[in-house]
Amino acid sequence: IDSGKPSIAVLPFQFLGPETSSAIYADAIPYDLIQALSRLRWLMVIARGSTFRFRAVGEDPVAIGKALGVRYLMAGTVEVRGADIIVTTELCDTQNGAIIWSERFAGASRNVHEIQADIVNKVVSSLEIHIPLVEASRARLCGSENLDSWANYHLGLQYMYRFNQADNEAASTHFERAIAQDPDFARAHAGLSFTYFQTAFLRYGPSRKEALQDSRKQAERGVDLDPLDPFVNFAMGRSLMLQGELENSTQWLGRAITLNPNYSQGHYSHAFADLLGGQTEASFRHVDTALELSPLDPLLYAMRAARALSLVIDEDYEDAELHAEEAARTPGAHYLIDMIALIACSLNGSRERAERWAGHIRKRRPDANQSLFFASFPFSSNTLRKRLAGALARSDF
């Protein structure tokens, strides 16, 4: 396994067809991608001056990877058909030449700038998911004694997103190993903060207060080491949110989005903090952005739940029920999401569905109650808390 930070080269795209003024987009789109990807603190991006030397069609990605010293290549094509422009993108593993991810974008040529922006947004958010998955799979091929700090970090991420106690503990172990290998690894501290957040949010351990303190401590350390990393700002905002410091939380989450406007989980967490403060209009805006950027995100269930809770706050119970049940059926959803589904069904008058969710919750988490729910969702409005508490009480929670 290669050691160190993942690396990528974005090649000039191939323009298909006769040369026209549109051919410039075969260079313009990769240039914008390089600019956007360079904002990702976890990814080393090769400069345009090096990558744009590789223009020959059909060059071997493995050979290019060796020449540039990168693990991943991004390539693509641009084609104009009448009044339409079609762009394809492709992410390749340079170790074996395999295609990891690809996408096709199309639209009217007159809207090429909007298409270009959409490509950049979708590529950046997709790479945030696909490259860490490949890195984790690659790390699994080695014995634990051969893993470097980045390999441990990516394995930690994979365990972290499974949302159960055993895997959360495994994630913590990998992040701790990464920090032991590199004490100044800011993102590993942010990952460890996330696992402590999860411990406090889902009450895995007996001391929620201690988990909250540890989450904040690790986030603060990450910020000290790399204040420009969106993930560490995200971790700081999340730790403050669970402590009910919503104003401070939104400032940190807003900073994470400013550092990386394509950071879907940053948008989702901002939406979550907004709804806790009763700011549903802002919450809808951020959750829509998160869903558009990353429709297959590990936190997809939570994004859908955020929308459902915002609809509950706005007393649109019919739509809230639809979105809440969708969230609860999404992979990764935990018992607190089931409680949101119960609340939405109860407030919408769907008593039978509410009781069905109540039974499901008791099987998953026998000690579930209002206290656990409101500790994880520190709403600022007492009126709203009473309304939600009434819905839970009708099912004896």
mmCIF file of C-alpha atoms in Angstrom:
data_model
loop_
_atom_site.group_PDB
_atom_site.id
_atom_site.type_symbol
_atom_site.label_atom_id
_atom_site.label_comp_id
_atom_site.label_asym_id
_atom_site.label_seq_id
_atom_site.Cartn_x
_atom_site.Cartn_y
_atom_site.Cartn_z
ATOM 1 C CA ILE A 1 0.000 0.000 0.000
ATOM 2 C CA ASP A 2 1.193 3.505 -0.783
ATOM 3 C CA SER A 3 1.593 5.627 2.305
ATOM 4 C CA GLY A 4 0.493 9.155 2.942
ATOM 5 C CA LYS A 5 -2.278 11.434 1.804
ATOM 6 C CA PRO A 6 -4.396 10.421 -1.231
ATOM 7 C CA SER A 7 -3.399 12.232 -4.411
ATOM 8 C CA ILE A 8 -5.134 13.057 -7.688
ATOM 9 C CA ALA A 9 -4.396 14.517 -11.091
ATOM 10 C CA VAL A 10 -7.100 16.096 -13.236
ATOM 11 C CA LEU A 11 -6.290 15.690 -16.922
ATOM 12 C CA PRO A 12 -7.483 17.985 -19.720
ATOM 13 C CA PHE A 13 -10.770 16.644 -21.031
ATOM 14 C CA GLN A 14 -11.063 15.317 -24.564
ATOM 15 C CA PHE A 15 -13.168 17.406 -26.934
ATOM 16 C CA LEU A 16 -15.183 15.181 -29.259
ATOM 17 C CA GLY A 17 -15.920 16.438 -32.751
ATOM 18 C CA PRO A 18 -14.602 19.296 -34.885
ATOM 19 C CA GLU A 19 -12.904 22.205 -33.164
ATOM 20 C CA THR A 20 -15.309 25.011 -32.270
ATOM 21 C CA SER A 21 -15.341 27.791 -29.715
ATOM 22 C CA SER A 22 -16.820 25.255 -27.265
ATOM 23 C CA ALA A 23 -13.547 23.302 -27.279
ATOM 24 C CA ILE A 24 -12.259 25.671 -24.608
ATOM 25 C CA TYR A 25 -14.454 23.899 -22.048
ATOM 26 C CA ALA A 26 -12.298 20.783 -22.355
ATOM 27 C CA ASP A 27 -9.639 22.825 -20.538
ATOM 28 C CA ALA A 28 -11.890 25.145 -18.539
ATOM 29 C CA ILE A 29 -13.775 22.391 -16.678
ATOM 30 C CA PRO A 30 -10.611 20.548 -15.498
ATOM 31 C CA TYR A 31 -9.120 23.884 -14.458
ATOM 32 C CA ASP A 32 -12.172 24.635 -12.290
ATOM 33 C CA LEU A 33 -12.005 21.125 -10.844
ATOM 34 C CA ILE A 34 -8.358 21.581 -9.885
ATOM 35 C CA GLN A 35 -9.215 24.859 -8.170
ATOM 36 C CA ALA A 36 -12.113 23.306 -6.236
ATOM 37 C CA LEU A 37 -10.308 20.087 -5.292
ATOM 38 C CA SER A 38 -7.319 22.037 -4.022
ATOM 39 C CA ARG A 39 -9.585 23.269 -1.194
ATOM 40 C CA LEU A 40 -9.872 19.729 0.157
ATOM 41 C CA ARG A 41 -7.311 19.432 2.932
ATOM 42 C CA TRP A 42 -7.264 15.621 2.772
ATOM 43 C CA LEU A 43 -6.347 15.387 -0.920
ATOM 44 C CA MET A 44 -3.099 16.314 -2.688
ATOM 45 C CA VAL A 45 -3.910 17.823 -6.098
ATOM 46 C CA ILE A 46 -1.302 18.019 -8.852
ATOM 47 C CA ALA A 47 -0.951 21.437 -10.467
ATOM 48 C CA ARG A 48 -2.338 22.147 -13.909
ATOM 49 C CA GLY A 49 1.137 22.754 -15.370
ATOM 50 C CA SER A 50 2.023 19.103 -14.800
ATOM 51 C CA THR A 51 -1.278 17.411 -15.615
ATOM 52 C CA PHE A 52 -2.034 19.334 -18.812
ATOM 53 C CA ARG A 53 1.041 17.802 -20.458
ATOM 54 C CA PHE A 54 -0.979 14.607 -20.841
ATOM 55 C CA ARG A 55 -3.274 15.307 -23.768
ATOM 56 C CA ALA A 56 -2.868 12.216 -25.907
ATOM 57 C CA VAL A 57 -6.061 10.164 -26.267
ATOM 58 C CA GLY A 58 -5.936 6.663 -24.805
ATOM 59 C CA GLU A 59 -2.834 7.058 -22.638
ATOM 60 C CA ASP A 60 -2.481 4.365 -19.986
ATOM 61 C CA PRO A 61 -3.783 5.676 -16.625
ATOM 62 C CA VAL A 62 -1.368 3.422 -14.740
ATOM 63 C CA ALA A 63 1.584 4.934 -16.608
ATOM 64 C CA ILE A 64 0.297 8.477 -16.059
ATOM 65 C CA GLY A 65 -0.183 7.708 -12.385
ATOM 66 C CA LYS A 66 3.429 6.560 -12.082
ATOM 67 C CA ALA A 67 4.713 9.592 -13.995
ATOM 68 C CA LEU A 68 2.821 12.028 -11.770
ATOM 69 C CA GLY A 69 3.072 10.003 -8.567
ATOM 70 C CA VAL A 70 -0.687 9.965 -7.917
ATOM 71 C CA ARG A 71 -3.203 7.326 -6.879
ATOM 72 C CA TYR A 72 -6.181 8.723 -8.775
ATOM 73 C CA LEU A 73 -6.890 10.327 -12.143
ATOM 74 C CA MET A 74 -9.882 12.397 -13.169
ATOM 75 C CA ALA A 75 -10.527 12.525 -16.906
ATOM 76 C CA GLY A 76 -13.488 13.264 -19.127
ATOM 77 C CA THR A 77 -14.958 14.274 -22.459
ATOM 78 C CA VAL A 78 -16.831 17.295 -23.792
ATOM 79 C CA GLU A 79 -19.151 16.954 -26.770
ATOM 80 C CA VAL A 80 -21.478 19.422 -28.490
ATOM 81 C CA ARG A 81 -24.509 17.984 -30.250
ATOM 82 C CA GLY A 82 -26.567 20.679 -31.899
ATOM 83 C CA ALA A 83 -27.768 23.000 -29.161
ATOM 84 C CA ASP A 84 -26.705 20.626 -26.354
ATOM 85 C CA ILE A 85 -23.438 20.055 -24.541
ATOM 86 C CA ILE A 86 -22.598 16.690 -22.970
ATOM 87 C CA VAL A 87 -19.810 16.196 -20.444
ATOM 88 C CA THR A 88 -18.653 12.895 -18.983
ATOM 89 C CA THR A 89 -16.334 12.543 -16.011
ATOM 90 C CA GLU A 90 -14.406 9.487 -14.849
ATOM 91 C CA LEU A 91 -12.397 8.762 -11.705
ATOM 92 C CA CYS A 92 -9.737 6.087 -12.171
ATOM 93 C CA ASP A 93 -7.501 4.134 -9.780
ATOM 94 C CA THR A 94 -3.950 4.400 -11.147
ATOM 95 C CA GLN A 95 -2.795 1.243 -9.373
ATOM 96 C CA ASN A 96 -4.903 -1.032 -11.568
ATOM 97 C CA GLY A 97 -6.597 1.267 -14.097
ATOM 98 C CA ALA A 98 -10.058 0.492 -12.712
ATOM 99 C CA ILE A 99 -12.869 3.030 -13.015
ATOM 100 C CA ILE A 100 -14.118 3.956 -9.544
ATOM 101 C CA TRP A 101 -16.878 6.396 -10.422
ATOM 102 C CA SER A 102 -18.262 8.107 -13.499
ATOM 103 C CA GLU A 103 -21.033 10.571 -14.283
ATOM 104 C CA ARG A 104 -22.679 12.165 -17.303
ATOM 105 C CA PHE A 105 -23.871 15.762 -17.416
ATOM 106 C CA ALA A 106 -25.966 17.262 -20.219
ATOM 107 C CA GLY A 107 -27.855 20.448 -20.966
ATOM 108 C CA ALA A 108 -28.355 23.301 -23.380
ATOM 109 C CA SER A 109 -25.131 24.912 -24.595
ATOM 110 C CA ARG A 110 -26.479 28.316 -23.650
ATOM 111 C CA ASN A 111 -26.437 27.146 -20.003
ATOM 112 C CA VAL A 112 -22.868 25.876 -20.153
ATOM 113 C CA HIS A 113 -21.712 27.948 -17.168
ATOM 114 C CA GLU A 114 -24.464 26.481 -14.970
ATOM 115 C CA ILE A 115 -23.537 22.982 -16.187
ATOM 116 C CA GLN A 116 -19.886 23.699 -15.457
ATOM 117 C CA ALA A 117 -20.706 24.751 -11.894
ATOM 118 C CA ASP A 118 -22.895 21.669 -11.404
ATOM 119 C CA ILE A 119 -20.071 19.413 -12.592
ATOM 120 C CA VAL A 120 -17.626 20.920 -10.108
ATOM 121 C CA ASN A 121 -20.124 20.641 -7.236
ATOM 122 C CA LYS A 122 -21.045 17.020 -7.963
ATOM 123 C CA VAL A 123 -17.479 15.849 -8.619
ATOM 124 C CA VAL A 124 -16.085 17.359 -5.427
ATOM 125 C CA SER A 125 -18.870 15.967 -3.230
ATOM 126 C CA SER A 126 -18.681 12.535 -4.908
ATOM 127 C CA LEU A 127 -14.923 12.282 -4.410
ATOM 128 C CA GLU A 128 -15.467 12.992 -0.697
ATOM 129 C CA ILE A 129 -17.320 9.662 -0.587
ATOM 130 C CA HIS A 130 -15.653 7.423 -3.173
ATOM 131 C CA ILE A 131 -11.943 8.020 -2.550
ATOM 132 C CA PRO A 132 -12.115 7.368 1.229
ATOM 133 C CA LEU A 133 -13.985 4.126 0.501
ATOM 134 C CA VAL A 134 -11.232 2.970 -1.876
ATOM 135 C CA GLU A 135 -8.558 4.043 0.610
ATOM 136 C CA ALA A 136 -10.251 2.023 3.362
ATOM 137 C CA SER A 137 -10.543 -1.036 1.117
ATOM 138 C CA ARG A 138 -6.866 -0.724 0.200
ATOM 139 C CA ALA A 139 -5.906 -0.450 3.860
ATOM 140 C CA ARG A 140 -7.772 -3.662 4.661
ATOM 141 C CA LEU A 141 -5.393 -5.584 2.413
ATOM 142 C CA CYS A 142 -2.536 -4.892 4.820
ATOM 143 C CA GLY A 143 -1.971 -6.125 8.333
ATOM 144 C CA SER A 144 -2.739 -3.585 11.048
ATOM 145 C CA GLU A 145 0.981 -3.253 11.772
ATOM 146 C CA ASN A 146 1.553 -1.943 8.227
ATOM 147 C CA LEU A 147 -1.019 0.844 8.309
ATOM 148 C CA ASP A 148 0.183 4.430 8.294
ATOM 149 C CA SER A 149 -1.723 7.362 9.807
ATOM 150 C CA TRP A 150 -3.762 8.037 6.648
ATOM 151 C CA ALA A 151 -4.732 4.372 6.269
ATOM 152 C CA ASN A 152 -5.889 4.299 9.893
ATOM 153 C CA TYR A 153 -7.801 7.527 9.314
ATOM 154 C CA HIS A 154 -9.697 6.176 6.305
ATOM 155 C CA LEU A 155 -10.532 2.930 8.080
ATOM 156 C CA GLY A 156 -11.800 5.040 10.975
ATOM 157 C CA LEU A 157 -14.105 6.921 8.628
ATOM 158 C CA GLN A 158 -15.571 3.697 7.265
ATOM 159 C CA TYR A 159 -16.358 2.342 10.734
ATOM 160 C CA MET A 160 -17.623 5.722 11.936
ATOM 161 C CA TYR A 161 -20.446 5.851 9.388
ATOM 162 C CA ARG A 162 -21.990 2.529 10.447
ATOM 163 C CA PHE A 163 -23.709 4.156 13.446
ATOM 164 C CA ASN A 164 -23.537 1.415 16.043
ATOM 165 C CA GLN A 165 -21.546 1.175 19.245
ATOM 166 C CA ALA A 166 -19.103 -1.566 18.243
ATOM 167 C CA ASP A 167 -18.121 0.084 14.955
ATOM 168 C CA ASN A 168 -17.943 3.496 16.608
ATOM 169 C CA GLU A 169 -15.434 2.068 19.080
ATOM 170 C CA ALA A 170 -13.463 0.541 16.201
ATOM 171 C CA ALA A 171 -13.438 3.957 14.499
ATOM 172 C CA SER A 172 -12.115 5.566 17.679
ATOM 173 C CA THR A 173 -9.327 2.996 17.825
ATOM 174 C CA HIS A 174 -8.203 3.767 14.269
ATOM 175 C CA PHE A 175 -8.318 7.521 14.837
ATOM 176 C CA GLU A 176 -6.319 7.122 18.044
ATOM 177 C CA ARG A 177 -3.716 5.062 16.173
ATOM 178 C CA ALA A 178 -3.515 7.730 13.480
ATOM 179 C CA ILE A 179 -2.936 10.380 16.142
ATOM 180 C CA ALA A 180 -0.303 8.238 17.874
ATOM 181 C CA GLN A 181 1.522 7.982 14.545
ATOM 182 C CA ASP A 182 1.057 11.685 13.777
ATOM 183 C CA PRO A 183 0.005 13.838 16.757
ATOM 184 C CA ASP A 184 -0.503 16.823 14.437
ATOM 185 C CA PHE A 185 -3.027 15.026 12.203
ATOM 186 C CA ALA A 186 -5.908 17.503 12.438
ATOM 187 C CA ARG A 187 -8.465 15.396 10.582
ATOM 188 C CA ALA A 188 -7.829 12.390 12.836
ATOM 189 C CA HIS A 189 -8.628 14.600 15.842
ATOM 190 C CA ALA A 190 -11.820 15.708 14.051
ATOM 191 C CA GLY A 191 -12.724 12.076 13.386
ATOM 192 C CA LEU A 192 -12.186 11.228 17.039
ATOM 193 C CA SER A 193 -14.405 14.200 17.945
ATOM 194 C CA PHE A 194 -17.100 12.744 15.673
ATOM 195 C CA THR A 195 -16.969 9.377 17.475
ATOM 196 C CA TYR A 196 -17.305 11.056 20.868
ATOM 197 C CA PHE A 197 -20.212 13.085 19.450
ATOM 198 C CA GLN A 198 -21.844 9.841 18.326
ATOM 199 C CA THR A 199 -21.293 8.314 21.775
ATOM 200 C CA ALA A 200 -23.034 11.275 23.404
ATOM 201 C CA PHE A 201 -25.767 11.610 20.760
ATOM 202 C CA LEU A 202 -26.761 7.929 20.818
ATOM 203 C CA ARG A 203 -25.884 7.335 24.494
ATOM 204 C CA TYR A 204 -23.466 4.469 23.958
ATOM 205 C CA GLY A 205 -21.752 4.981 27.298
ATOM 206 C CA PRO A 206 -22.763 5.872 30.858
ATOM 207 C CA SER A 207 -21.137 9.318 30.853
ATOM 208 C CA ARG A 208 -22.680 11.582 28.248
ATOM 209 C CA LYS A 209 -21.070 14.638 29.837
ATOM 210 C CA GLU A 210 -17.595 13.134 29.507
ATOM 211 C CA ALA A 211 -18.215 12.209 25.852
ATOM 212 C CA LEU A 212 -19.345 15.767 25.099
ATOM 213 C CA GLN A 213 -16.236 17.175 26.762
ATOM 214 C CA ASP A 214 -13.999 14.817 24.803
ATOM 215 C CA SER A 215 -15.779 15.666 21.539
ATOM 216 C CA ARG A 216 -15.145 19.356 22.100
ATOM 217 C CA LYS A 217 -11.560 18.792 23.241
ATOM 218 C CA GLN A 218 -10.660 16.827 20.110
ATOM 219 C CA ALA A 219 -12.408 19.357 17.852
ATOM 220 C CA GLU A 220 -10.518 22.223 19.503
ATOM 221 C CA ARG A 221 -7.254 20.361 18.969
ATOM 222 C CA GLY A 222 -8.102 19.861 15.311
ATOM 223 C CA VAL A 223 -8.865 23.557 14.884
ATOM 224 C CA ASP A 224 -5.577 24.475 16.573
ATOM 225 C CA LEU A 225 -3.686 22.256 14.126
ATOM 226 C CA ASP A 226 -5.497 23.227 10.922
ATOM 227 C CA PRO A 227 -8.105 26.013 11.220
ATOM 228 C CA LEU A 228 -8.710 25.950 7.442
ATOM 229 C CA ASP A 229 -9.868 22.331 7.293
ATOM 230 C CA PRO A 230 -13.669 22.168 6.769
ATOM 231 C CA PHE A 231 -13.913 18.845 8.642
ATOM 232 C CA VAL A 232 -12.383 20.195 11.850
ATOM 233 C CA ASN A 233 -14.649 23.256 11.716
ATOM 234 C CA PHE A 234 -17.574 20.882 11.169
ATOM 235 C CA ALA A 235 -16.505 18.831 14.207
ATOM 236 C CA MET A 236 -16.295 21.982 16.322
ATOM 237 C CA GLY A 237 -19.744 23.131 15.229
ATOM 238 C CA ARG A 238 -21.280 19.732 15.929
ATOM 239 C CA SER A 239 -19.808 19.471 19.424
ATOM 240 C CA LEU A 240 -21.206 22.917 20.295
ATOM 241 C CA MET A 241 -24.604 22.074 18.789
ATOM 242 C CA LEU A 242 -25.129 19.092 21.060
ATOM 243 C CA GLN A 243 -24.326 21.286 24.047
ATOM 244 C CA GLY A 244 -27.096 23.684 23.013
ATOM 245 C CA GLU A 245 -24.739 26.491 21.946
ATOM 246 C CA LEU A 246 -26.596 26.985 18.666
ATOM 247 C CA GLU A 247 -25.320 30.463 17.814
ATOM 248 C CA ASN A 248 -21.690 29.418 18.204
ATOM 249 C CA SER A 249 -22.413 26.166 16.411
ATOM 250 C CA THR A 250 -23.816 27.843 13.294
ATOM 251 C CA GLN A 251 -20.789 30.135 13.108
ATOM 252 C CA TRP A 252 -18.411 27.170 12.975
ATOM 253 C CA LEU A 253 -20.605 25.248 10.542
ATOM 254 C CA GLY A 254 -20.917 28.351 8.364
ATOM 255 C CA ARG A 255 -17.137 28.578 8.354
ATOM 256 C CA ALA A 256 -16.880 24.934 7.240
ATOM 257 C CA ILE A 257 -19.179 25.682 4.291
ATOM 258 C CA THR A 258 -17.236 28.834 3.412
ATOM 259 C CA LEU A 259 -14.024 26.813 3.317
ATOM 260 C CA ASN A 260 -15.684 24.192 1.090
ATOM 261 C CA PRO A 261 -19.023 25.258 -0.451
ATOM 262 C CA ASN A 262 -19.482 21.670 -1.717
ATOM 263 C CA TYR A 263 -19.299 20.145 1.757
ATOM 264 C CA SER A 264 -22.640 18.322 1.952
ATOM 265 C CA GLN A 265 -22.303 17.255 5.587
ATOM 266 C CA GLY A 266 -21.481 20.837 6.521
ATOM 267 C CA HIS A 267 -24.724 21.978 4.897
ATOM 268 C CA TYR A 268 -26.683 19.193 6.604
ATOM 269 C CA SER A 269 -25.305 20.010 10.053
ATOM 270 C CA HIS A 270 -26.049 23.694 9.505
ATOM 271 C CA ALA A 271 -29.620 22.672 8.613
ATOM 272 C CA PHE A 272 -29.816 20.649 11.821
ATOM 273 C CA ALA A 273 -28.591 23.542 13.978
ATOM 274 C CA ASP A 274 -31.032 25.868 12.204
ATOM 275 C CA LEU A 275 -34.034 23.674 12.929
ATOM 276 C CA LEU A 276 -33.035 23.320 16.592
ATOM 277 C CA GLY A 277 -33.220 27.107 16.733
ATOM 278 C CA GLY A 278 -36.549 27.187 14.891
ATOM 279 C CA GLN A 279 -35.064 28.680 11.699
ATOM 280 C CA THR A 280 -36.879 26.405 9.282
ATOM 281 C CA GLU A 281 -36.402 28.494 6.136
ATOM 282 C CA ALA A 282 -32.613 28.341 6.514
ATOM 283 C CA SER A 283 -32.834 24.661 7.458
ATOM 284 C CA PHE A 284 -34.728 23.773 4.270
ATOM 285 C CA ARG A 285 -32.203 25.701 2.179
ATOM 286 C CA HIS A 286 -29.191 23.929 3.651
ATOM 287 C CA VAL A 287 -30.727 20.445 3.596
ATOM 288 C CA ASP A 288 -31.747 20.907 -0.055
ATOM 289 C CA THR A 289 -28.147 21.811 -0.878
ATOM 290 C CA ALA A 290 -26.833 18.805 1.052
ATOM 291 C CA LEU A 291 -29.175 16.401 -0.757
ATOM 292 C CA GLU A 292 -28.328 17.875 -4.145
ATOM 293 C CA LEU A 293 -24.588 17.643 -3.519
ATOM 294 C CA SER A 294 -24.527 14.150 -2.064
ATOM 295 C CA PRO A 295 -27.637 12.022 -2.725
ATOM 296 C CA LEU A 296 -25.785 8.871 -1.565
ATOM 297 C CA ASP A 297 -24.195 10.397 1.528
ATOM 298 C CA PRO A 298 -23.653 8.219 4.651
ATOM 299 C CA LEU A 299 -25.737 10.840 6.491
ATOM 300 C CA LEU A 300 -28.601 10.680 3.978
ATOM 301 C CA TYR A 301 -30.982 9.351 6.637
ATOM 302 C CA ALA A 302 -30.153 12.343 8.847
ATOM 303 C CA MET A 303 -30.636 14.829 6.003
ATOM 304 C CA ARG A 304 -34.114 13.423 5.393
ATOM 305 C CA ALA A 305 -34.853 13.509 9.117
ATOM 306 C CA ALA A 306 -33.810 17.164 9.277
ATOM 307 C CA ARG A 307 -36.325 17.979 6.561
ATOM 308 C CA ALA A 308 -39.014 16.037 8.440
ATOM 309 C CA LEU A 309 -38.341 17.883 11.704
ATOM 310 C CA SER A 310 -38.453 21.250 9.942
ATOM 311 C CA LEU A 311 -41.849 20.290 8.516
ATOM 312 C CA VAL A 312 -42.999 19.310 12.022
ATOM 313 C CA ILE A 313 -41.923 22.708 13.313
ATOM 314 C CA ASP A 314 -43.900 24.359 10.497
ATOM 315 C CA GLU A 315 -46.895 22.129 11.419
ATOM 316 C CA ASP A 316 -46.981 20.530 7.972
ATOM 317 C CA TYR A 317 -47.603 17.142 9.509
ATOM 318 C CA GLU A 318 -48.691 15.293 6.378
ATOM 319 C CA ASP A 319 -45.434 15.958 4.543
ATOM 320 C CA ALA A 320 -43.494 15.530 7.796
ATOM 321 C CA GLU A 321 -44.854 11.987 8.130
ATOM 322 C CA LEU A 322 -43.814 11.096 4.573
ATOM 323 C CA HIS A 323 -40.275 12.421 4.991
ATOM 324 C CA ALA A 324 -39.822 11.072 8.520
ATOM 325 C CA GLU A 325 -40.792 7.532 7.528
ATOM 326 C CA GLU A 326 -38.523 7.764 4.494
ATOM 327 C CA ALA A 327 -35.675 8.843 6.785
ATOM 328 C CA ALA A 328 -36.314 6.003 9.221
ATOM 329 C CA ARG A 329 -36.168 3.453 6.382
ATOM 330 C CA THR A 330 -32.888 4.828 5.014
ATOM 331 C CA PRO A 331 -29.732 2.769 5.733
ATOM 332 C CA GLY A 332 -27.922 3.972 8.843
ATOM 333 C CA ALA A 333 -31.027 5.334 10.575
ATOM 334 C CA HIS A 334 -30.961 4.775 14.347
ATOM 335 C CA TYR A 335 -33.632 4.747 17.031
ATOM 336 C CA LEU A 336 -33.784 8.542 17.333
ATOM 337 C CA ILE A 337 -34.837 8.747 13.682
ATOM 338 C CA ASP A 338 -37.565 6.211 14.472
ATOM 339 C CA MET A 339 -38.704 8.558 17.260
ATOM 340 C CA ILE A 340 -38.971 11.396 14.738
ATOM 341 C CA ALA A 341 -41.136 9.129 12.554
ATOM 342 C CA LEU A 342 -43.315 8.327 15.570
ATOM 343 C CA ILE A 343 -43.727 12.034 16.373
ATOM 344 C CA ALA A 344 -44.643 12.955 12.798
ATOM 345 C CA CYS A 345 -47.185 10.112 12.523
ATOM 346 C CA SER A 346 -48.704 10.963 15.890
ATOM 347 C CA LEU A 347 -49.059 14.669 15.108
ATOM 348 C CA ASN A 348 -50.597 13.779 11.739
ATOM 349 C CA GLY A 349 -53.182 11.594 13.442
ATOM 350 C CA SER A 350 -51.767 8.324 12.103
ATOM 351 C CA ARG A 351 -52.078 6.454 15.387
ATOM 352 C CA GLU A 352 -51.603 2.958 13.986
ATOM 353 C CA ARG A 353 -48.386 3.951 12.194
ATOM 354 C CA ALA A 354 -47.167 5.770 15.293
ATOM 355 C CA GLU A 355 -47.665 2.640 17.410
ATOM 356 C CA ARG A 356 -45.857 0.558 14.830
ATOM 357 C CA TRP A 357 -42.834 2.854 15.158
ATOM 358 C CA ALA A 358 -43.177 2.753 18.947
ATOM 359 C CA GLY A 359 -42.873 -1.036 18.878
ATOM 360 C CA HIS A 360 -39.868 -0.815 16.586
ATOM 361 C CA ILE A 361 -38.169 1.678 18.921
ATOM 362 C CA ARG A 362 -38.698 -0.527 21.994
ATOM 363 C CA LYS A 363 -37.073 -3.469 20.226
ATOM 364 C CA ARG A 364 -34.067 -1.408 19.165
ATOM 365 C CA ARG A 365 -33.648 0.649 22.318
ATOM 366 C CA PRO A 366 -35.679 -0.531 25.343
ATOM 367 C CA ASP A 367 -34.591 2.469 27.443
ATOM 368 C CA ALA A 368 -35.717 5.054 24.855
ATOM 369 C CA ASN A 369 -37.569 7.962 26.445
ATOM 370 C CA GLN A 370 -38.201 11.703 26.186
ATOM 371 C CA SER A 371 -35.102 12.523 28.190
ATOM 372 C CA LEU A 372 -32.830 10.751 25.705
ATOM 373 C CA PHE A 373 -34.616 12.366 22.767
ATOM 374 C CA PHE A 374 -34.389 15.957 23.997
ATOM 375 C CA ALA A 375 -30.790 15.523 25.171
ATOM 376 C CA SER A 376 -29.897 14.709 21.563
ATOM 377 C CA PHE A 377 -32.205 17.356 20.116
ATOM 378 C CA PRO A 378 -31.776 20.468 22.311
ATOM 379 C CA PHE A 379 -34.579 22.579 20.794
ATOM 380 C CA SER A 380 -34.524 26.201 21.888
ATOM 381 C CA SER A 381 -38.332 26.560 21.902
ATOM 382 C CA ASN A 382 -40.151 25.306 25.009
ATOM 383 C CA THR A 383 -43.452 25.461 23.128
ATOM 384 C CA LEU A 384 -42.088 23.123 20.468
ATOM 385 C CA ARG A 385 -40.642 20.792 23.093
ATOM 386 C CA LYS A 386 -44.066 20.483 24.738
ATOM 387 C CA ARG A 387 -45.698 19.675 21.402
ATOM 388 C CA LEU A 388 -43.140 16.968 20.648
ATOM 389 C CA ALA A 389 -43.280 15.657 24.219
ATOM 390 C CA GLY A 390 -47.046 15.281 23.895
ATOM 391 C CA ALA A 391 -46.627 13.204 20.738
ATOM 392 C CA LEU A 392 -44.102 10.934 22.466
ATOM 393 C CA ALA A 393 -46.249 10.642 25.601
ATOM 394 C CA ARG A 394 -49.192 9.335 23.552
ATOM 395 C CA SER A 395 -47.029 6.270 22.846
ATOM 396 C CA ASP A 396 -45.865 6.064 26.482
ATOM 397 C CA PHE A 397 -42.407 7.541 25.910
#
